[in-house]
Amino acid sequence: MSGIMSSQQPLEALTKSTEDLLNMAEQGRLRLPTFQRTWKWKKEQVKNLFDSLLRGFPAGTLLMWTRAVEAGPIRFGDGNYGVTLPGPKLENAWFIVDGQQRLTSLVGTLLHAAQGQATDPNDPFALYFDLERETFEHPQRHQGRPAHWLPVWVLGDSLRVLDWQNAYPTGPNSRAHIRLAHRVTKAIREYRWPVYIVSHYDEELVRTIFDRTNNGGTPLKKEEIFRSLYSARDDFKEADLTTLQEGLVGKGFGEIPEGWLLKTVVALADGDLSRLDDQLRKQDDVRAALEDAGPVLERALEFLRADVGIAHLSLLPYRMPLPVLARFFKAHGLDQSLSLDVRASLALWLWRGAASGAHQGTSALTRQALGAIADHSLEESIDGLLAQVAEPALPFDLGRYDFRRAATKLGCNALLSLGPVDLRDGTPIDIGALLEQEGAGAFRQIVRDKRYLPDDADDSAIDLLYRLANRMFHPIEQGNSPWSLLQGIAAQYEGRWSDPELASRLATHAIEPGDLRALAQRDASAFLEARSSRIRALVDEWIRARTAAPTADDPADAPPTAEGVQA
């Protein structure tokens, strides 16, 4: 009889001491597979863990999965701090499914690579026990290490404890300190950890257990759960989210967050994004979709760059179109060249969704957009997508500048549509390269504070400091600023601010020659007010051109329709 009370127990429950776990780590039996997230804990969390061990407080259970493993180094920590241990080929290694942060803290501290030289104040594993205050401490910058601080890494080995004791300076409290040190050593090394072992290959079982144990501590993201289910598989070592992400970054269009990569993979598997946990269990479908994701995402990114006119992924107002476009191109655009009309229709859908807020990325809206894609009909797919987005109302409200907001990104796209050039020599600015290098910091604040506003400036004038009108997309040397750059241009061209070449350069930044007069007089309020009015008009016209409804009396202005495919 099988069922919930089957005689075959899915888990083995046991306890292991800290000393047992350290020995297993040194033997290479504890493994941190590629599915696990990177080191996340802060110094305070490491300190609190050891304080809990000393006091005998519960420190949580550990969940392990017994698996065969190839030989390779094991890193407990990050690229800067931690310890690397040799890992032999084993048939029964323990993969850490739940407990990575705690075990990394344990191994990284008690087997600290630097040992006696561990004084870096940023090192989370350079931990000491103050024998006078009876507290765990990390070294502080420019602070000496008191003699009564017991290095916690000596507790990981009996010989190191003995060496520390023999070298401890003689004093009135030395015997009490040594006795306390032995009590601390005993409490930490003999602390018993509850451990659950999954010893047979049952991914559904591990998934269920993982879900229930992931309710405490710092919960994993869905993309981290994805790795925990797939990356440890023998047949799933090459294709993972990180490999996919790195391959797309190489295209120079920016980095797609792994969370959205995961949603794209699930969308390609025809899964429901509102139920990611359930979809991740459909392993054959997800594995096949991951293999498809690279080509379709490359096609989607090229569409965004060439047809939509987005120079860098950071300028995409919402991420929701990514899985939708990938699903669309998988169905209709990989083995055939889409017509100009079809590509323009997709661009119309994207801009309308961005300007109207229909692409905010809720599960319901994303599911609705994915459902509109009909594998059997290109025309139905286009019509279905366009039916879900309305023409946005104008004038458009940009709001205050915040590059995390879609409205700000729409404004930035409009501003960049002017084709900004370097004001010093007229060289076109490589928008994608500057954003790749500096991110949102490429949109620099022109007027840094209220010093350049009139003393009687009202709230509306002050508010312009926080608007797109006070941002400029321009490379700036270290120690310089857009304000000083514009001041220098105004001084250089004083008396000839209407110079045609200068006017042409300024226009690519929504600046007119007359604005230089305000700059020369250090009247930032007049400069920002004039530029704000200009940018508002620019944004409205830019959005109108990309989202306008068809006009019956002017077929040339009608938005494109899904009329076939070019060979």
XYZ file of C-alpha atoms in Angstrom:
567
model
C 0.000 0.000 0.000
C 1.404 3.383 -1.002
C 0.334 6.831 0.083
C 0.992 9.400 2.732
C 1.813 6.743 5.350
C 3.927 4.589 3.035
C 6.509 2.452 4.819
C 9.198 3.987 2.610
C 10.069 7.149 4.472
C 11.145 9.960 2.122
C 13.411 11.620 4.692
C 16.061 10.542 7.112
C 16.143 12.669 10.245
C 19.312 12.907 12.300
C 21.516 15.386 14.127
C 25.060 16.460 13.435
C 27.418 18.439 15.640
C 29.222 21.505 14.370
C 32.410 19.429 14.526
C 30.791 16.741 12.354
C 29.781 19.331 9.757
C 33.259 20.870 9.714
C 34.804 17.451 9.130
C 32.392 16.823 6.267
C 33.263 20.195 4.758
C 36.986 19.448 4.920
C 36.368 16.037 3.325
C 34.474 17.698 0.474
C 31.113 16.094 1.332
C 29.225 19.380 1.848
C 28.526 20.914 -1.538
C 27.142 24.307 -2.563
C 25.822 23.515 -6.040
C 25.432 26.121 -8.769
C 21.723 26.352 -8.076
C 22.345 28.070 -4.753
C 22.351 31.831 -4.517
C 25.490 33.740 -3.714
C 26.568 34.749 -0.234
C 23.974 37.203 1.126
C 24.437 37.480 4.876
C 25.832 40.547 6.619
C 28.353 40.586 9.464
C 25.628 41.038 12.071
C 23.871 37.865 10.915
C 27.094 35.849 11.214
C 27.617 37.244 14.709
C 24.042 36.392 15.722
C 24.391 32.834 14.451
C 27.427 32.144 16.648
C 25.739 33.823 19.594
C 22.784 31.439 19.107
C 25.112 28.429 19.030
C 26.822 29.564 22.210
C 23.528 30.086 24.016
C 22.001 26.868 22.715
C 19.247 28.694 20.847
C 17.581 26.944 17.859
C 19.494 27.765 14.675
C 17.100 26.083 12.240
C 17.126 22.738 10.471
C 19.331 21.793 7.536
C 17.964 20.099 4.420
C 20.390 18.002 2.375
C 20.031 16.042 -0.846
C 22.370 13.078 -1.287
C 23.767 13.135 -4.823
C 26.789 11.927 -6.773
C 29.192 14.753 -7.584
C 32.257 15.315 -9.731
C 35.552 16.597 -8.333
C 35.990 20.349 -8.073
C 36.781 23.190 -5.656
C 34.106 24.187 -3.131
C 33.775 27.862 -2.240
C 32.168 28.874 1.045
C 31.786 32.646 0.749
C 32.009 35.162 -2.082
C 34.827 36.332 -4.333
C 36.402 38.464 -1.608
C 35.956 36.579 1.646
C 35.603 32.952 2.572
C 37.402 29.652 2.196
C 37.942 27.326 -0.770
C 38.166 23.599 -0.037
C 39.085 20.687 -2.324
C 36.180 18.531 -3.414
C 36.815 14.941 -4.528
C 34.511 12.922 -6.742
C 31.898 11.312 -4.487
C 28.830 9.123 -4.797
C 27.142 10.477 -1.666
C 27.864 14.178 -1.321
C 25.388 16.318 0.582
C 23.948 19.091 -1.574
C 22.759 21.924 0.661
C 19.154 22.617 -0.308
C 18.319 24.735 2.735
C 20.941 26.153 5.102
C 23.525 27.637 2.746
C 23.926 30.947 4.591
C 24.286 29.267 7.991
C 26.736 26.604 6.833
C 28.776 29.130 4.854
C 28.994 31.247 8.018
C 30.041 28.212 10.025
C 32.688 26.929 7.606
C 33.918 30.338 6.506
C 34.517 31.392 10.105
C 35.806 28.203 11.742
C 38.050 27.308 8.790
C 39.031 30.887 8.048
C 41.735 31.013 5.366
C 43.576 34.031 6.812
C 43.464 32.762 10.406
C 45.745 34.912 12.594
C 45.820 37.758 10.053
C 42.020 38.129 9.826
C 41.673 41.802 10.735
C 39.821 43.136 7.690
C 36.817 45.082 9.060
C 34.777 44.120 5.992
C 35.377 40.384 6.368
C 32.178 38.799 7.765
C 34.153 35.680 8.776
C 36.804 37.543 10.814
C 34.939 36.947 14.062
C 36.220 37.157 17.643
C 34.812 36.410 21.083
C 35.477 39.130 23.657
C 36.405 37.189 26.798
C 35.746 40.183 29.050
C 32.402 41.318 27.666
C 31.398 37.799 26.584
C 30.202 39.005 23.188
C 31.097 38.201 19.600
C 32.781 41.054 17.750
C 34.182 41.948 14.333
C 37.320 44.118 14.095
C 36.718 47.798 13.466
C 38.656 50.027 11.131
C 41.743 51.602 12.736
C 41.201 49.572 15.910
C 43.747 47.224 17.401
C 42.822 43.670 18.325
C 42.696 43.309 22.142
C 44.567 40.374 23.626
C 41.383 39.152 25.320
C 39.655 38.668 21.966
C 39.489 34.956 21.180
C 39.722 34.336 17.392
C 36.714 32.167 16.618
C 38.545 30.269 13.859
C 40.790 28.621 16.453
C 37.703 26.799 17.773
C 37.562 24.696 14.617
C 40.608 22.626 15.593
C 41.768 21.287 18.978
C 45.449 21.942 18.212
C 44.714 25.572 17.363
C 42.854 25.960 20.678
C 45.874 24.526 22.505
C 48.284 26.805 20.621
C 46.119 29.828 21.475
C 46.022 28.826 25.153
C 49.808 28.402 25.322
C 50.374 31.797 23.751
C 47.799 33.654 25.829
C 49.475 36.394 27.937
C 49.676 35.896 31.677
C 47.530 38.265 33.694
C 45.103 38.516 36.593
C 42.214 37.227 34.479
C 44.060 34.817 32.211
C 42.901 31.604 33.959
C 39.271 32.776 33.926
C 39.612 33.733 30.256
C 41.049 30.345 29.326
C 38.301 28.485 31.198
C 35.685 30.616 29.417
C 37.380 29.967 26.072
C 37.076 26.216 26.636
C 33.392 26.553 27.500
C 32.810 28.560 24.316
C 34.730 25.983 22.292
C 32.703 23.115 23.735
C 29.355 24.860 23.236
C 30.002 25.676 19.561
C 31.741 22.474 18.475
C 29.227 20.209 20.216
C 26.127 22.131 19.145
C 23.673 19.656 17.576
C 22.089 20.592 14.240
C 18.829 18.930 13.138
C 19.400 17.564 9.620
C 16.969 16.070 7.132
C 18.394 13.956 4.321
C 16.643 13.211 1.033
C 18.531 10.133 -0.094
C 16.702 9.172 -3.285
C 16.140 10.999 -6.545
C 12.660 12.476 -6.247
C 12.505 16.067 -7.470
C 8.818 16.451 -6.647
C 9.530 15.472 -3.063
C 12.481 17.847 -2.774
C 10.396 20.649 -4.286
C 7.597 20.152 -1.771
C 9.994 20.025 1.175
C 11.905 23.027 -0.128
C 8.722 25.103 -0.432
C 7.814 24.398 3.170
C 11.256 25.008 4.616
C 11.697 28.228 2.627
C 9.124 30.078 4.720
C 11.689 31.215 7.291
C 14.960 33.123 7.099
C 15.580 35.007 3.865
C 13.265 33.437 1.260
C 14.740 32.516 -2.091
C 13.601 34.208 -5.247
C 11.857 32.151 -7.913
C 14.955 32.165 -10.117
C 16.969 30.759 -7.204
C 14.360 28.061 -6.707
C 14.656 27.341 -10.437
C 18.352 26.591 -9.987
C 17.664 24.422 -6.970
C 15.455 22.164 -9.080
C 17.412 22.042 -12.313
C 21.089 22.831 -12.000
C 21.910 19.798 -9.893
C 20.557 17.470 -12.547
C 23.136 15.420 -14.411
C 21.543 16.324 -17.750
C 21.143 20.008 -16.986
C 24.589 21.418 -16.366
C 25.201 23.679 -19.345
C 21.899 25.479 -19.786
C 20.968 27.673 -16.838
C 19.734 31.203 -16.264
C 23.207 32.594 -15.613
C 24.580 31.187 -18.872
C 21.559 32.564 -20.731
C 21.933 35.964 -19.084
C 25.651 36.201 -19.800
C 25.128 35.286 -23.452
C 22.581 38.065 -23.888
C 24.721 40.622 -22.046
C 27.350 40.002 -24.699
C 24.999 41.624 -27.213
C 25.701 45.023 -25.611
C 22.037 45.800 -24.952
C 22.058 45.530 -21.185
C 21.290 42.798 -18.660
C 17.909 41.117 -18.368
C 17.138 40.453 -14.682
C 17.088 36.731 -13.955
C 13.552 36.971 -12.606
C 12.308 38.068 -16.022
C 14.460 35.486 -17.751
C 12.694 32.859 -15.686
C 9.277 34.280 -16.596
C 10.308 34.201 -20.247
C 11.359 30.560 -20.004
C 8.045 29.628 -18.367
C 6.148 31.622 -21.029
C 7.987 29.724 -23.766
C 6.893 26.506 -22.080
C 3.292 27.753 -22.382
C 3.156 28.025 -18.602
C 1.063 30.232 -16.338
C 3.232 33.016 -14.903
C 0.854 33.489 -12.000
C 1.682 29.946 -10.817
C 5.444 29.764 -11.251
C 5.848 27.166 -8.519
C 3.574 24.729 -10.346
C 5.093 25.469 -13.741
C 8.628 24.757 -12.557
C 7.586 21.192 -11.855
C 6.950 20.570 -15.582
C 10.604 19.847 -16.023
C 10.734 18.513 -19.581
C 8.778 21.517 -20.881
C 10.893 24.006 -18.937
C 14.152 22.394 -19.980
C 13.173 22.568 -23.659
C 12.026 26.170 -23.258
C 15.340 27.154 -21.715
C 17.110 25.849 -24.777
C 14.774 27.911 -27.010
C 15.087 31.068 -24.920
C 18.438 32.271 -26.257
C 17.495 32.590 -29.953
C 14.037 34.054 -29.350
C 15.317 36.596 -26.833
C 18.071 37.631 -29.236
C 15.362 38.186 -31.839
C 13.258 40.147 -29.345
C 16.180 42.365 -28.330
C 17.057 43.061 -31.940
C 13.424 44.041 -32.535
C 13.533 46.441 -29.576
C 16.693 48.023 -30.894
C 15.976 48.168 -34.623
C 12.180 48.507 -34.859
C 11.108 50.045 -31.558
C 14.101 52.380 -31.350
C 15.166 51.523 -27.785
C 18.931 51.952 -27.541
C 19.397 50.008 -24.304
C 17.312 47.620 -22.240
C 17.347 50.004 -19.263
C 15.162 52.354 -21.352
C 12.385 49.766 -21.715
C 9.545 51.260 -19.618
C 8.231 47.886 -18.421
C 9.759 44.393 -18.486
C 6.436 42.675 -19.175
C 6.854 42.757 -22.995
C 9.952 40.528 -22.794
C 8.193 37.164 -22.239
C 5.381 38.240 -24.564
C 7.760 39.162 -27.401
C 9.737 35.972 -26.872
C 6.541 33.928 -27.076
C 5.486 35.855 -30.186
C 8.783 35.379 -31.994
C 8.858 31.704 -31.094
C 5.453 31.315 -32.741
C 5.921 33.571 -35.746
C 9.315 35.135 -36.158
C 12.254 32.764 -35.916
C 12.149 30.965 -39.244
C 10.701 33.817 -41.270
C 11.211 37.545 -41.736
C 8.285 39.554 -40.466
C 6.979 42.301 -42.706
C 7.465 45.955 -41.871
C 3.748 46.223 -41.085
C 3.906 43.400 -38.551
C 6.958 44.846 -36.820
C 5.357 48.284 -36.722
C 2.208 46.773 -35.211
C 4.260 45.167 -32.466
C 5.973 48.513 -31.808
C 2.544 50.179 -31.620
C 1.455 47.568 -29.051
C 4.584 48.144 -26.983
C 4.400 51.941 -26.880
C 0.665 52.022 -26.217
C 1.087 49.552 -23.388
C 3.933 51.571 -21.916
C 2.224 54.969 -22.138
C -1.150 53.705 -20.911
C 0.266 51.590 -18.099
C -1.189 48.372 -19.539
C 2.251 46.760 -19.401
C 2.816 47.225 -15.686
C 3.546 43.527 -15.397
C 0.782 42.149 -13.197
C 0.220 38.446 -13.619
C -3.274 38.977 -15.018
C -2.120 41.453 -17.686
C 0.864 39.310 -18.666
C -1.300 36.196 -18.854
C -3.805 38.074 -21.001
C -1.105 39.245 -23.429
C 0.396 35.761 -23.709
C -3.067 34.340 -24.321
C -3.540 36.657 -27.284
C -0.742 34.951 -29.226
C -2.229 32.372 -31.551
C 0.319 29.922 -32.908
C -1.820 29.224 -35.972
C -2.421 32.835 -37.010
C -0.098 35.820 -37.205
C -2.990 38.183 -37.885
C -4.984 36.981 -34.876
C -1.916 37.396 -32.679
C -1.355 41.003 -33.741
C -5.042 41.900 -33.516
C -5.323 40.239 -30.110
C -2.366 42.170 -28.689
C -3.531 45.512 -30.070
C -7.023 44.956 -28.662
C -5.546 44.974 -25.146
C -3.889 48.399 -25.291
C -5.613 51.748 -25.666
C -4.316 54.993 -27.064
C -2.984 56.963 -24.071
C -4.442 60.268 -22.983
C -2.431 63.417 -23.684
C -0.886 65.616 -22.400
C 1.262 62.972 -20.746
C 2.152 63.425 -17.085
C 5.895 62.849 -16.694
C 5.869 63.435 -12.961
C 9.106 63.853 -11.073
C 12.259 62.289 -12.452
C 12.785 58.742 -11.216
C 14.531 56.383 -13.613
C 12.786 53.430 -11.992
C 9.418 54.738 -13.250
C 8.003 53.993 -16.689
C 6.913 57.628 -17.176
C 10.483 58.819 -16.678
C 11.812 56.239 -19.122
C 9.277 57.352 -21.722
C 10.470 60.934 -21.263
C 14.096 59.838 -21.549
C 13.344 57.950 -24.758
C 11.698 61.060 -26.189
C 14.679 63.196 -25.214
C 17.130 60.712 -26.721
C 15.131 60.650 -29.960
C 16.723 64.047 -30.672
C 20.024 62.250 -31.288
C 22.215 63.878 -28.613
C 25.715 64.938 -29.599
C 28.722 66.013 -27.586
C 28.368 69.769 -27.191
C 32.130 70.218 -27.297
C 32.780 68.773 -30.741
C 29.460 67.643 -32.205
C 30.317 63.923 -32.068
C 27.196 61.737 -31.784
C 26.869 60.205 -28.310
C 26.753 56.410 -28.281
C 23.602 56.054 -26.185
C 23.860 52.330 -25.589
C 27.543 52.456 -24.665
C 27.066 55.333 -22.202
C 24.129 53.586 -20.535
C 26.064 50.317 -20.420
C 28.917 52.145 -18.697
C 27.031 54.459 -16.335
C 23.437 53.245 -16.188
C 20.891 55.762 -14.950
C 23.805 57.976 -13.859
C 24.244 58.983 -17.497
C 21.237 61.286 -17.053
C 23.014 63.845 -14.923
C 21.463 66.603 -12.879
C 22.224 70.025 -14.322
C 21.343 72.319 -11.408
C 22.502 70.597 -8.242
C 20.676 72.684 -5.626
C 18.620 75.802 -4.947
C 21.615 78.142 -4.817
C 21.112 79.027 -8.473
C 17.403 79.790 -8.075
C 16.126 83.275 -7.132
C 15.655 83.852 -3.421
C 11.931 84.275 -3.994
C 11.564 81.112 -6.093
C 8.140 79.544 -5.560
C 7.333 75.845 -5.191
C 6.807 75.346 -8.913
C 10.303 76.686 -9.653
C 11.845 74.483 -6.981
C 9.901 71.495 -8.306
C 11.698 71.829 -11.671
C 14.905 70.731 -9.938
C 13.323 67.269 -9.692
C 12.045 67.046 -13.252
C 13.447 65.703 -16.523
C 14.136 69.318 -17.526
C 16.994 69.280 -15.024
C 18.637 66.184 -16.521
C 21.142 66.006 -19.347
C 22.408 62.925 -21.163
C 26.044 63.740 -21.830
C 29.480 62.273 -21.024
C 31.174 64.334 -18.329
C 34.772 64.159 -17.178
C 35.443 63.350 -13.552
C 35.203 66.460 -11.399
C 33.075 68.274 -13.971
C 29.290 68.698 -14.233
C 26.629 69.522 -16.848
C 26.243 72.958 -15.244
C 29.923 73.786 -15.643
C 29.897 72.341 -19.170
C 26.991 74.577 -20.198
C 28.537 77.561 -18.430
C 31.726 76.980 -20.410
C 29.811 76.730 -23.697
C 27.958 79.964 -22.886
C 31.248 81.750 -22.153
C 32.960 80.323 -25.251
C 30.184 81.520 -27.579
C 29.318 84.755 -25.779
C 28.030 87.299 -28.273
C 27.392 84.629 -30.916
C 24.972 82.287 -29.205
C 22.967 81.977 -32.431
C 25.883 80.335 -34.225
C 24.207 77.717 -36.497
C 26.606 74.938 -35.525
C 26.118 75.625 -31.826
C 22.330 75.867 -32.236
C 22.325 72.504 -34.003
C 24.252 70.848 -31.178
C 22.105 72.401 -28.446
C 18.898 71.291 -30.167
C 19.882 67.634 -29.663
C 19.510 68.264 -25.927
C 16.282 70.284 -26.102
C 18.230 73.490 -25.450
C 17.953 76.669 -27.515
C 20.549 79.448 -27.969
C 18.407 81.850 -25.941
C 18.779 79.541 -22.928
C 22.479 80.366 -22.851
C 21.659 83.932 -21.867
C 19.912 82.654 -18.746
C 22.887 80.417 -18.033
C 25.335 83.302 -18.465
C 23.294 85.267 -15.942
C 23.207 82.214 -13.661
C 19.420 82.263 -13.800
C 18.723 78.561 -13.473
C 15.002 79.122 -12.954
C 14.545 80.722 -16.375
C 16.668 78.027 -18.013
C 14.693 75.161 -16.431
C 11.300 76.731 -17.107
C 12.054 77.194 -20.813
C 13.493 73.688 -21.188
C 10.630 72.125 -19.236
C 8.059 73.610 -21.586
C 10.039 72.390 -24.561
C 10.402 68.850 -23.181
C 6.694 68.549 -22.339
C 5.801 69.424 -25.930
C 8.463 67.036 -27.233
C 7.213 64.129 -25.112
C 3.577 64.633 -26.110
C 4.445 64.748 -29.800
C 6.786 61.781 -29.483
C 4.131 59.643 -27.741
C 1.439 60.742 -30.175
C 3.579 59.697 -33.135
C 4.070 56.208 -31.692
C 0.596 55.528 -30.325
C -1.776 57.394 -32.654
C -4.976 55.710 -33.786
C -5.515 55.167 -37.522
C -7.275 57.928 -39.441
C -9.796 56.900 -42.064
C -9.117 59.902 -44.305
C -5.360 59.471 -44.358
C -4.372 55.866 -45.064
C -0.703 56.793 -45.058
C -0.949 57.668 -41.373
C -2.863 54.553 -40.396
C -1.083 52.212 -37.995
C 0.161 49.017 -39.581
C -1.781 45.788 -39.717
C -0.711 42.179 -39.778
C -0.527 41.675 -43.523
C 1.600 38.658 -44.123
C 5.218 37.781 -43.900
C 8.123 38.635 -46.150
C 10.270 35.794 -47.342
